[in-house]
Amino acid sequence: MQLCGLSKRYPEGDTARVVLDGCDLDIHRGEALAIVGPSGSGKSTLLNLVGAMELPDRGALWFAGQDLAQLSETARTLFRRRHLGFIFQQLNLVPTLTVLENLLLPLELNGALDADGRRHALALLERVGLQGRDASFPEHLSGGERQRVAVARALVHGPGLLLADEPTGSLDGDTARVVLELLDELRRERGMTAVLATHAGEVAAKADRRLALGAGRLQEAAPA
Amino acid sequence: MMLGRAGLRYHLRQPWQAALAVLGVALGVAVVVAVQLANTSAERAFQRSAEALQGDATHRISAGTAGLDEAFYTELRRAGVRPSAPVVEGYVTTAGGEPLRLLGVDPWAELGVRDAVASAALAVDPGRWLSRGGMAVLFQPEAERLGLGAGDPLPVEAGGRRHELEVAAVIEPPDELTAEGLRDTAVVDLATAQAVLGRHGRLDRIDLVLPDGEAGAAALERIKARLPQGAVLEEAGEGAAALDEMTAAFRLNLTAFSLLALLVGALLIYNAVSFSVVQRRPLLGRLRAIGVARGQLFRGVVAEGVILGVIGTLLGLPLGFALADLLLGLVTRTISDLYFVLSVRSVAPSPGALAMAAALGVIASGVASAGPAWEAATVTPRTALERASLEAKARRLVGPLGIGGVGLMVLGGALLWGYGGGLVAGFAGVFALLVGAALIVPWAVRRLAIALARPAGALIGAPGRMAARGVAAGLSRSGVAAVALVVAVTAVIGVSVMIDSFRASLATWLDSTLSADIYVRAPAETGSVPPTLPEGLAADLAAVPGVASVGTSRRLRVPSEYGEIRLRAFDHGPAGDAGIVYKHRRAWAWSAFQAGEAAYITEPFAAHHGLAVGDSVSFRTPEGERRLPVAAVVRDYTTSQGAIYVSRAFYADCWGDGLINGVAVYAEPGADPEALIGALRQAAEGQGQALQFRSEAEIRARSLEVFDRTFAVTRVLQLLATIVAAAGVLGALLALALERTGEVAVLRALGLTPWQVWGLELSRTGLLGAIAGVLAVPPGLLLAAALTGVINERAFGWSLQLSVDPALLAEAVALATVAALVAGLYPAYRAARVAPGEAMRED
């Protein structure tokens, strides 16, 4: 994926707050890229743009020869559905679906909900240590368990790109470490590209490359 | 202060939520105001009319439809009974087809009895009264309405006969009572009224002004000694009171419906205030953490509810006024169709009705906010942040609430079917049934939604499961909306089934009772005295080729031990009792009836006076008081006051006249009804009276038309209750949509298209509506049974056959689903427009 001169600003009263100001970035296949920066620096906005959830004011997002910014709403939705896996800080799971149903949702949306898909989802659930919890609803899980389900769901349909926004931001230290190890292990096994937005040094340390976001621009960050 | 400010800003930031609560109260209050104003306006018009007509009279002498011989009045005057004023009164139709009351008086005798009428009558030169007939005095407003001035001709029609009157004078009403009470009235002299109304030599009544004390008692004794057979002396207000009582049940029914709308409105307030509390739980928890006392939170939230209630009430009052205009037309038309001619031109402001509706609106708002306020006050800082704890609490509550609901329904059943209470107890039972059913709804919604999750998932996949479980999971939000919808749809089912049953019973009765082929009567029967038909008409019609036989009927009011009652004397000829639908009877009933040795009474008469077969009824006739055993109780839907049937032979024996009001023509087999009507018209020509010939099918159709008109007002109230409930659902769904923005954003991020979000949201709301519709069916049927079998019988005395059309139930479920879907359109639109990036951004 290639980001060319991406700019994004948000109106604030009569003025506008510039969040991204001509960002350029190449994301290489199979790499883990960490975007670091303090709260409010624009990390989530950048991730939303990469995930085609928001449109830039200027610039282009090239993916497989297409500028995502020029695609229709439906085409962008289909792009997300097929190629992306998401992990958010919170609000990850659908509360009215069980753990297993949450995992099966991306498969169903991609028309891949068959016996194999179900077996694969159950295996992944076992892999994240939640065997036997498939029928539980999210409200009955701890924060760490929920985030492990989110990791499994982000991977279950084999997307090419994983986007994680502060994936351990709402977890305590030990739980965060467990989730992070799991995420890193599974990503490497599958050779997936990942973009992680974080202000946690421990998360950034797991990445192959680190970029700092400040004043609307990206620059190489110091090694973690 | 700060708490109040925080609450105010919350509502300013969520204006739609506050607006819907206000709308709910406004609509609820408007319906109550409208019904109360329509009722009080109709009642006031009737009272004012009665007062104006009564004047200073203390007593009256009357003899029902037959009236008094005018010679009796002369005898009274000679005996020194003064002031006394004779009256002949009835309705005629103007050239424009509107009813006009003709008040026939002796202008000089009116002095001291009705001075306003005397001043009107004496505005005309007394010499003209004596020298010319056909003169009428109009009051200014009525003359303006009719576009008439002094000297203009005033053509009127009564009982099929046209008469040319002349406006002798137009005068300003001397006081407000006359202006209101004598609107639609033309004052004429006695002879003119007698000629126009066909009451030659008869008086409808003689009004008396008797002194108090011993002198009055002595005068009463003197008059009683002179009273002719069949006449009755009573206090002047009794007749009006009896008429007022007639419509009491009808007005109580309307009031009950308006309270239903307010109940649904109160649920809406509960809904809105409870959302505002639920959404602010974290804030409330923080406030508790920094030391705000429970009492302060409780008072703050109740105050918010009351403020919303006050705003809604202030909007509802003028809205109610506007709605009252619409309802007033329907109410007065129903009263005129069913009871007596009533003319009400405008809504009369009634401070009592407005104050009652305002108090109900504000109190209902306060009571509705008390529950959420308690929830707000008992929230702990820790649980406030857990949505799951709230839903768990809601889930814990639904069981006990359901048990309470079952208890209330049992109580309602006991009030309705357990013992023979009155109408008020019946309505209390109906409300207990409704509230009981409402309390069971959250439990039932949860159970049904959970049960439907699997089949919905199998049918449409994850969105189906999410929709069904979303309904169950959002119970703390959607439960009250579902309750409001169930209550409204229950009322729709109950009332519709009752109306259908009533209509079916009426149609069945009409099929049986309209045994003749053609019915003849005078056109435009208005007022309490039906016009009579020309003598010899029945014999003329019987001689027409194609006529097998004829029957005759006579309808009149007679004084009785139960006040003035309706008497129907008939002779069906060879058809015998073919047109009578018996409810209970003695084996020998018909032969005794024909011989004039027994009477039949209608169902409402039996119910109102606690009579049954084997009892007896007595009434006054010109031949003195007659008592007859009741040989049968018969079905009759023509009047809710009930009537007594006697044979024509008995009538002839007591009244000694050949007067008839209607002729029933039985055609020979194979005769063409249209051709026969033509021949009958020809035979009746030259009688000097226009006549109305209607086939059995036409009478049937017209009867059902009047029936449908009667329930138009009920349908309007039903519709309003449903609109209020739909507003509740809209509020609930908007609140849910607001809360679920994050969830929708996740789904959109995962790849749900906006159309799929539309589908998901509409599935959820449609499912909520459909569940509410299905849940409304059992209480709706119970309500129908209560209204049909208990309320109707207690209010009007009619027993109805419960008939349930499955299509009607399907329509009600569809109505609930469509109402929910319509209410869900905007929330779904909002949800589909959720931009996942914006919603998920956590910079």
mmCIF file of C-alpha atoms in Angstrom, chain B residues 542-791:
data_model
loop_
_atom_site.group_PDB
_atom_site.id
_atom_site.type_symbol
_atom_site.label_atom_id
_atom_site.label_comp_id
_atom_site.label_asym_id
_atom_site.label_seq_id
_atom_site.Cartn_x
_atom_site.Cartn_y
_atom_site.Cartn_z
ATOM 1 C CA ALA B 542 -102.500 -3.245 0.659
ATOM 2 C CA ALA B 543 -104.701 -2.947 -2.432
ATOM 3 C CA VAL B 544 -101.755 -2.445 -4.801
ATOM 4 C CA PRO B 545 -101.232 -5.431 -7.115
ATOM 5 C CA GLY B 546 -98.164 -7.402 -6.060
ATOM 6 C CA VAL B 547 -98.662 -6.677 -2.363
ATOM 7 C CA ALA B 548 -99.297 -9.815 -0.336
ATOM 8 C CA SER B 549 -99.987 -8.072 2.949
ATOM 9 C CA VAL B 550 -99.066 -5.029 5.006
ATOM 10 C CA GLY B 551 -98.117 -4.456 8.613
ATOM 11 C CA THR B 552 -98.249 -1.224 10.577
ATOM 12 C CA SER B 553 -96.282 0.248 13.415
ATOM 13 C CA ARG B 554 -96.814 3.059 15.844
ATOM 14 C CA ARG B 555 -94.029 4.518 17.950
ATOM 15 C CA LEU B 556 -94.725 6.772 20.889
ATOM 16 C CA ARG B 557 -93.437 7.829 24.258
ATOM 17 C CA VAL B 558 -95.598 7.276 27.270
ATOM 18 C CA PRO B 559 -95.275 8.095 30.965
ATOM 19 C CA SER B 560 -94.535 5.084 33.133
ATOM 20 C CA GLU B 561 -93.178 4.033 36.483
ATOM 21 C CA TYR B 562 -89.713 4.308 34.838
ATOM 22 C CA GLY B 563 -90.280 7.840 33.541
ATOM 23 C CA GLU B 564 -91.111 8.466 29.915
ATOM 24 C CA ILE B 565 -90.555 5.268 27.961
ATOM 25 C CA ARG B 566 -90.681 4.221 24.317
ATOM 26 C CA LEU B 567 -93.635 2.128 23.283
ATOM 27 C CA ARG B 568 -93.886 0.349 19.976
ATOM 28 C CA ALA B 569 -97.246 -1.009 18.852
ATOM 29 C CA PHE B 570 -97.298 -3.129 15.729
ATOM 30 C CA ASP B 571 -99.233 -5.546 13.673
ATOM 31 C CA HIS B 572 -97.169 -7.597 11.268
ATOM 32 C CA GLY B 573 -100.261 -9.086 9.656
ATOM 33 C CA PRO B 574 -99.802 -12.608 8.344
ATOM 34 C CA ALA B 575 -96.052 -12.359 8.965
ATOM 35 C CA GLY B 576 -96.768 -12.784 12.676
ATOM 36 C CA ASP B 577 -93.666 -12.646 14.837
ATOM 37 C CA ALA B 578 -91.292 -13.491 11.977
ATOM 38 C CA GLY B 579 -89.420 -10.219 12.427
ATOM 39 C CA ILE B 580 -88.873 -10.592 16.161
ATOM 40 C CA VAL B 581 -85.605 -11.972 17.521
ATOM 41 C CA TYR B 582 -86.295 -13.483 20.913
ATOM 42 C CA LYS B 583 -83.754 -13.689 23.685
ATOM 43 C CA HIS B 584 -86.048 -15.242 26.320
ATOM 44 C CA ARG B 585 -89.749 -15.970 26.076
ATOM 45 C CA ARG B 586 -92.660 -17.889 27.471
ATOM 46 C CA ALA B 587 -94.088 -20.611 25.253
ATOM 47 C CA TRP B 588 -97.383 -18.759 25.036
ATOM 48 C CA ALA B 589 -95.752 -15.375 24.441
ATOM 49 C CA TRP B 590 -96.937 -14.612 20.907
ATOM 50 C CA SER B 591 -100.600 -15.561 21.403
ATOM 51 C CA ALA B 592 -100.781 -13.512 24.631
ATOM 52 C CA PHE B 593 -99.031 -10.602 22.904
ATOM 53 C CA GLN B 594 -101.459 -10.638 19.975
ATOM 54 C CA ALA B 595 -104.386 -10.719 22.342
ATOM 55 C CA GLY B 596 -103.078 -7.619 24.095
ATOM 56 C CA GLU B 597 -102.522 -9.603 27.308
ATOM 57 C CA ALA B 598 -98.741 -9.406 27.429
ATOM 58 C CA ALA B 599 -95.898 -7.080 26.461
ATOM 59 C CA TYR B 600 -92.408 -7.710 25.160
ATOM 60 C CA ILE B 601 -89.472 -5.694 26.371
ATOM 61 C CA THR B 602 -86.188 -5.092 24.579
ATOM 62 C CA GLU B 603 -82.848 -6.216 26.011
ATOM 63 C CA PRO B 604 -81.660 -2.722 27.048
ATOM 64 C CA PHE B 605 -85.006 -2.062 28.744
ATOM 65 C CA ALA B 606 -84.680 -5.306 30.692
ATOM 66 C CA ALA B 607 -81.074 -4.480 31.629
ATOM 67 C CA HIS B 608 -81.719 -0.862 32.673
ATOM 68 C CA HIS B 609 -84.737 -1.693 34.825
ATOM 69 C CA GLY B 610 -83.713 -5.142 36.059
ATOM 70 C CA LEU B 611 -86.680 -6.859 34.438
ATOM 71 C CA ALA B 612 -87.057 -10.372 33.068
ATOM 72 C CA VAL B 613 -89.703 -12.627 31.596
ATOM 73 C CA GLY B 614 -92.350 -13.147 34.284
ATOM 74 C CA ASP B 615 -92.137 -9.581 35.638
ATOM 75 C CA SER B 616 -94.627 -6.957 34.617
ATOM 76 C CA VAL B 617 -94.516 -3.403 33.266
ATOM 77 C CA SER B 618 -97.009 -0.621 33.688
ATOM 78 C CA PHE B 619 -97.490 2.639 31.802
ATOM 79 C CA ARG B 620 -100.088 5.331 31.448
ATOM 80 C CA THR B 621 -102.573 5.343 28.632
ATOM 81 C CA PRO B 622 -105.561 7.542 27.927
ATOM 82 C CA GLU B 623 -107.558 4.661 29.424
ATOM 83 C CA GLY B 624 -105.616 4.869 32.651
ATOM 84 C CA GLU B 625 -102.642 2.937 33.958
ATOM 85 C CA ARG B 626 -102.185 -0.459 32.326
ATOM 86 C CA ARG B 627 -100.006 -3.267 33.599
ATOM 87 C CA LEU B 628 -98.936 -6.137 31.382
ATOM 88 C CA PRO B 629 -96.851 -9.230 32.132
ATOM 89 C CA VAL B 630 -93.537 -9.476 30.289
ATOM 90 C CA ALA B 631 -93.814 -12.496 28.019
ATOM 91 C CA ALA B 632 -90.535 -12.084 26.181
ATOM 92 C CA VAL B 633 -87.260 -10.217 26.133
ATOM 93 C CA VAL B 634 -86.305 -9.438 22.543
ATOM 94 C CA ARG B 635 -83.183 -8.215 20.809
ATOM 95 C CA ASP B 636 -83.460 -4.681 19.462
ATOM 96 C CA TYR B 637 -80.557 -2.434 18.545
ATOM 97 C CA THR B 638 -82.592 0.648 17.618
ATOM 98 C CA THR B 639 -82.288 2.364 20.980
ATOM 99 C CA SER B 640 -80.044 1.921 23.978
ATOM 100 C CA GLN B 641 -82.763 3.177 26.323
ATOM 101 C CA GLY B 642 -84.917 0.212 25.440
ATOM 102 C CA ALA B 643 -88.565 -0.036 24.544
ATOM 103 C CA ILE B 644 -91.754 -1.919 25.275
ATOM 104 C CA TYR B 645 -93.574 -3.723 22.474
ATOM 105 C CA VAL B 646 -97.361 -4.071 22.555
ATOM 106 C CA SER B 647 -99.759 -5.347 19.936
ATOM 107 C CA ARG B 648 -101.678 -3.012 17.681
ATOM 108 C CA ALA B 649 -104.877 -4.386 19.171
ATOM 109 C CA PHE B 650 -103.774 -3.348 22.634
ATOM 110 C CA TYR B 651 -102.846 0.121 21.332
ATOM 111 C CA ALA B 652 -106.205 0.578 19.637
ATOM 112 C CA ASP B 653 -107.923 -0.491 22.819
ATOM 113 C CA CYS B 654 -106.082 2.068 24.975
ATOM 114 C CA TRP B 655 -105.468 4.992 22.627
ATOM 115 C CA GLY B 656 -108.460 4.574 20.438
ATOM 116 C CA ASP B 657 -106.893 6.116 17.358
ATOM 117 C CA GLY B 658 -105.726 4.728 14.056
ATOM 118 C CA LEU B 659 -102.449 6.658 13.933
ATOM 119 C CA ILE B 660 -99.467 4.921 12.411
ATOM 120 C CA ASN B 661 -95.857 5.925 11.819
ATOM 121 C CA GLY B 662 -94.820 3.228 9.405
ATOM 122 C CA VAL B 663 -96.129 0.619 7.006
ATOM 123 C CA ALA B 664 -94.304 -2.611 6.229
ATOM 124 C CA VAL B 665 -95.175 -4.043 2.829
ATOM 125 C CA TYR B 666 -94.830 -7.777 2.153
ATOM 126 C CA ALA B 667 -94.585 -8.453 -1.571
ATOM 127 C CA GLU B 668 -96.032 -11.415 -3.358
ATOM 128 C CA PRO B 669 -93.450 -13.997 -4.356
ATOM 129 C CA GLY B 670 -91.634 -12.995 -7.526
ATOM 130 C CA ALA B 671 -92.645 -9.316 -7.371
ATOM 131 C CA ASP B 672 -89.982 -6.849 -8.538
ATOM 132 C CA PRO B 673 -89.242 -4.530 -5.570
ATOM 133 C CA GLU B 674 -88.395 -1.531 -7.769
ATOM 134 C CA ALA B 675 -91.555 -1.864 -9.830
ATOM 135 C CA LEU B 676 -93.567 -2.398 -6.686
ATOM 136 C CA ILE B 677 -92.130 0.765 -5.103
ATOM 137 C CA GLY B 678 -93.260 2.679 -8.210
ATOM 138 C CA ALA B 679 -96.762 1.267 -7.890
ATOM 139 C CA LEU B 680 -96.870 2.029 -4.174
ATOM 140 C CA ARG B 681 -95.780 5.621 -4.797
ATOM 141 C CA GLN B 682 -98.533 5.993 -7.307
ATOM 142 C CA ALA B 683 -101.100 4.632 -4.884
ATOM 143 C CA ALA B 684 -99.927 7.045 -2.173
ATOM 144 C CA GLU B 685 -100.042 10.123 -4.374
ATOM 145 C CA GLY B 686 -102.605 12.724 -3.498
ATOM 146 C CA GLN B 687 -102.245 12.150 0.241
ATOM 147 C CA GLY B 688 -100.665 15.604 0.582
ATOM 148 C CA GLN B 689 -97.646 14.154 2.336
ATOM 149 C CA ALA B 690 -94.301 13.164 0.897
ATOM 150 C CA LEU B 691 -93.467 9.593 1.820
ATOM 151 C CA GLN B 692 -90.322 7.576 1.872
ATOM 152 C CA PHE B 693 -90.282 4.112 0.323
ATOM 153 C CA ARG B 694 -87.270 2.039 1.145
ATOM 154 C CA SER B 695 -86.438 -1.519 0.307
ATOM 155 C CA GLU B 696 -85.289 -3.886 3.037
ATOM 156 C CA ALA B 697 -81.766 -3.800 1.548
ATOM 157 C CA GLU B 698 -81.682 0.006 1.666
ATOM 158 C CA ILE B 699 -82.824 0.121 5.282
ATOM 159 C CA ARG B 700 -80.188 -2.439 6.147
ATOM 160 C CA ALA B 701 -77.458 -0.457 4.387
ATOM 161 C CA ARG B 702 -78.547 2.816 5.999
ATOM 162 C CA SER B 703 -78.690 1.257 9.452
ATOM 163 C CA LEU B 704 -75.151 -0.018 9.083
ATOM 164 C CA GLU B 705 -74.106 3.410 7.798
ATOM 165 C CA VAL B 706 -75.435 5.060 10.963
ATOM 166 C CA PHE B 707 -73.660 2.374 12.976
ATOM 167 C CA ASP B 708 -70.349 3.118 11.267
ATOM 168 C CA ARG B 709 -70.854 6.851 11.827
ATOM 169 C CA THR B 710 -71.461 6.197 15.491
ATOM 170 C CA PHE B 711 -68.064 4.572 15.860
ATOM 171 C CA ALA B 712 -66.168 7.146 13.782
ATOM 172 C CA VAL B 713 -65.230 8.979 16.980
ATOM 173 C CA THR B 714 -63.902 5.749 18.500
ATOM 174 C CA ARG B 715 -61.760 5.088 15.429
ATOM 175 C CA VAL B 716 -60.277 8.595 15.655
ATOM 176 C CA LEU B 717 -59.319 8.023 19.300
ATOM 177 C CA GLN B 718 -57.843 4.628 18.430
ATOM 178 C CA LEU B 719 -55.719 6.184 15.729
ATOM 179 C CA LEU B 720 -54.442 8.852 18.114
ATOM 180 C CA ALA B 721 -53.433 6.260 20.710
ATOM 181 C CA THR B 722 -51.513 4.375 18.015
ATOM 182 C CA ILE B 723 -49.749 7.559 16.870
ATOM 183 C CA VAL B 724 -48.712 8.283 20.458
ATOM 184 C CA ALA B 725 -47.373 4.724 20.776
ATOM 185 C CA ALA B 726 -45.491 5.004 17.465
ATOM 186 C CA ALA B 727 -43.894 8.202 18.756
ATOM 187 C CA GLY B 728 -42.760 6.161 21.780
ATOM 188 C CA VAL B 729 -41.196 3.546 19.552
ATOM 189 C CA LEU B 730 -39.468 6.258 17.529
ATOM 190 C CA GLY B 731 -38.020 7.699 20.738
ATOM 191 C CA ALA B 732 -36.820 4.297 21.907
ATOM 192 C CA LEU B 733 -35.243 3.461 18.583
ATOM 193 C CA LEU B 734 -33.518 6.811 18.305
ATOM 194 C CA ALA B 735 -32.056 6.363 21.751
ATOM 195 C CA LEU B 736 -30.922 2.846 20.899
ATOM 196 C CA ALA B 737 -29.441 4.022 17.610
ATOM 197 C CA LEU B 738 -27.499 6.704 19.459
ATOM 198 C CA GLU B 739 -26.103 4.173 21.901
ATOM 199 C CA ARG B 740 -25.287 1.648 19.246
ATOM 200 C CA THR B 741 -23.252 3.995 17.099
ATOM 201 C CA GLY B 742 -20.030 2.278 18.210
ATOM 202 C CA GLU B 743 -21.402 -1.176 17.526
ATOM 203 C CA VAL B 744 -22.590 -0.141 14.076
ATOM 204 C CA ALA B 745 -19.175 1.379 13.400
ATOM 205 C CA VAL B 746 -17.505 -1.958 14.185
ATOM 206 C CA LEU B 747 -19.897 -3.724 11.829
ATOM 207 C CA ARG B 748 -19.232 -1.178 9.118
ATOM 208 C CA ALA B 749 -15.477 -1.599 9.650
ATOM 209 C CA LEU B 750 -15.891 -5.364 9.306
ATOM 210 C CA GLY B 751 -17.565 -4.900 5.954
ATOM 211 C CA LEU B 752 -21.315 -4.402 6.461
ATOM 212 C CA THR B 753 -22.568 -2.132 3.702
ATOM 213 C CA PRO B 754 -24.916 0.778 4.539
ATOM 214 C CA TRP B 755 -27.784 -1.226 2.988
ATOM 215 C CA GLN B 756 -26.982 -4.154 5.238
ATOM 216 C CA VAL B 757 -27.076 -1.774 8.211
ATOM 217 C CA TRP B 758 -30.498 -0.577 6.993
ATOM 218 C CA GLY B 759 -31.613 -4.192 6.813
ATOM 219 C CA LEU B 760 -30.246 -4.971 10.257
ATOM 220 C CA GLU B 761 -31.870 -1.970 11.903
ATOM 221 C CA LEU B 762 -35.205 -2.452 10.176
ATOM 222 C CA SER B 763 -35.168 -6.167 11.020
ATOM 223 C CA ARG B 764 -34.701 -5.209 14.637
ATOM 224 C CA THR B 765 -37.519 -2.663 14.667
ATOM 225 C CA GLY B 766 -39.798 -4.803 12.534
ATOM 226 C CA LEU B 767 -39.216 -7.709 14.869
ATOM 227 C CA LEU B 768 -39.945 -5.527 17.902
ATOM 228 C CA GLY B 769 -43.177 -4.371 16.243
ATOM 229 C CA ALA B 770 -44.194 -7.867 15.185
ATOM 230 C CA ILE B 771 -43.523 -9.232 18.684
ATOM 231 C CA ALA B 772 -45.543 -6.375 20.173
ATOM 232 C CA GLY B 773 -48.342 -7.127 17.710
ATOM 233 C CA VAL B 774 -48.387 -10.835 18.513
ATOM 234 C CA LEU B 775 -48.241 -10.117 22.255
ATOM 235 C CA ALA B 776 -51.187 -7.742 21.883
ATOM 236 C CA VAL B 777 -53.439 -10.470 20.480
ATOM 237 C CA PRO B 778 -54.300 -12.343 23.723
ATOM 238 C CA PRO B 779 -54.980 -9.214 25.833
ATOM 239 C CA GLY B 780 -56.727 -7.682 22.803
ATOM 240 C CA LEU B 781 -59.120 -10.625 22.654
ATOM 241 C CA LEU B 782 -59.651 -10.460 26.419
ATOM 242 C CA LEU B 783 -60.385 -6.757 26.097
ATOM 243 C CA ALA B 784 -62.795 -7.481 23.251
ATOM 244 C CA ALA B 785 -64.575 -10.052 25.412
ATOM 245 C CA ALA B 786 -64.771 -7.505 28.242
ATOM 246 C CA LEU B 787 -66.052 -4.694 26.028
ATOM 247 C CA THR B 788 -68.502 -6.932 24.178
ATOM 248 C CA GLY B 789 -69.797 -9.041 27.026
ATOM 249 C CA VAL B 790 -69.493 -6.749 30.035
ATOM 250 C CA ILE B 791 -69.022 -3.043 29.217
#
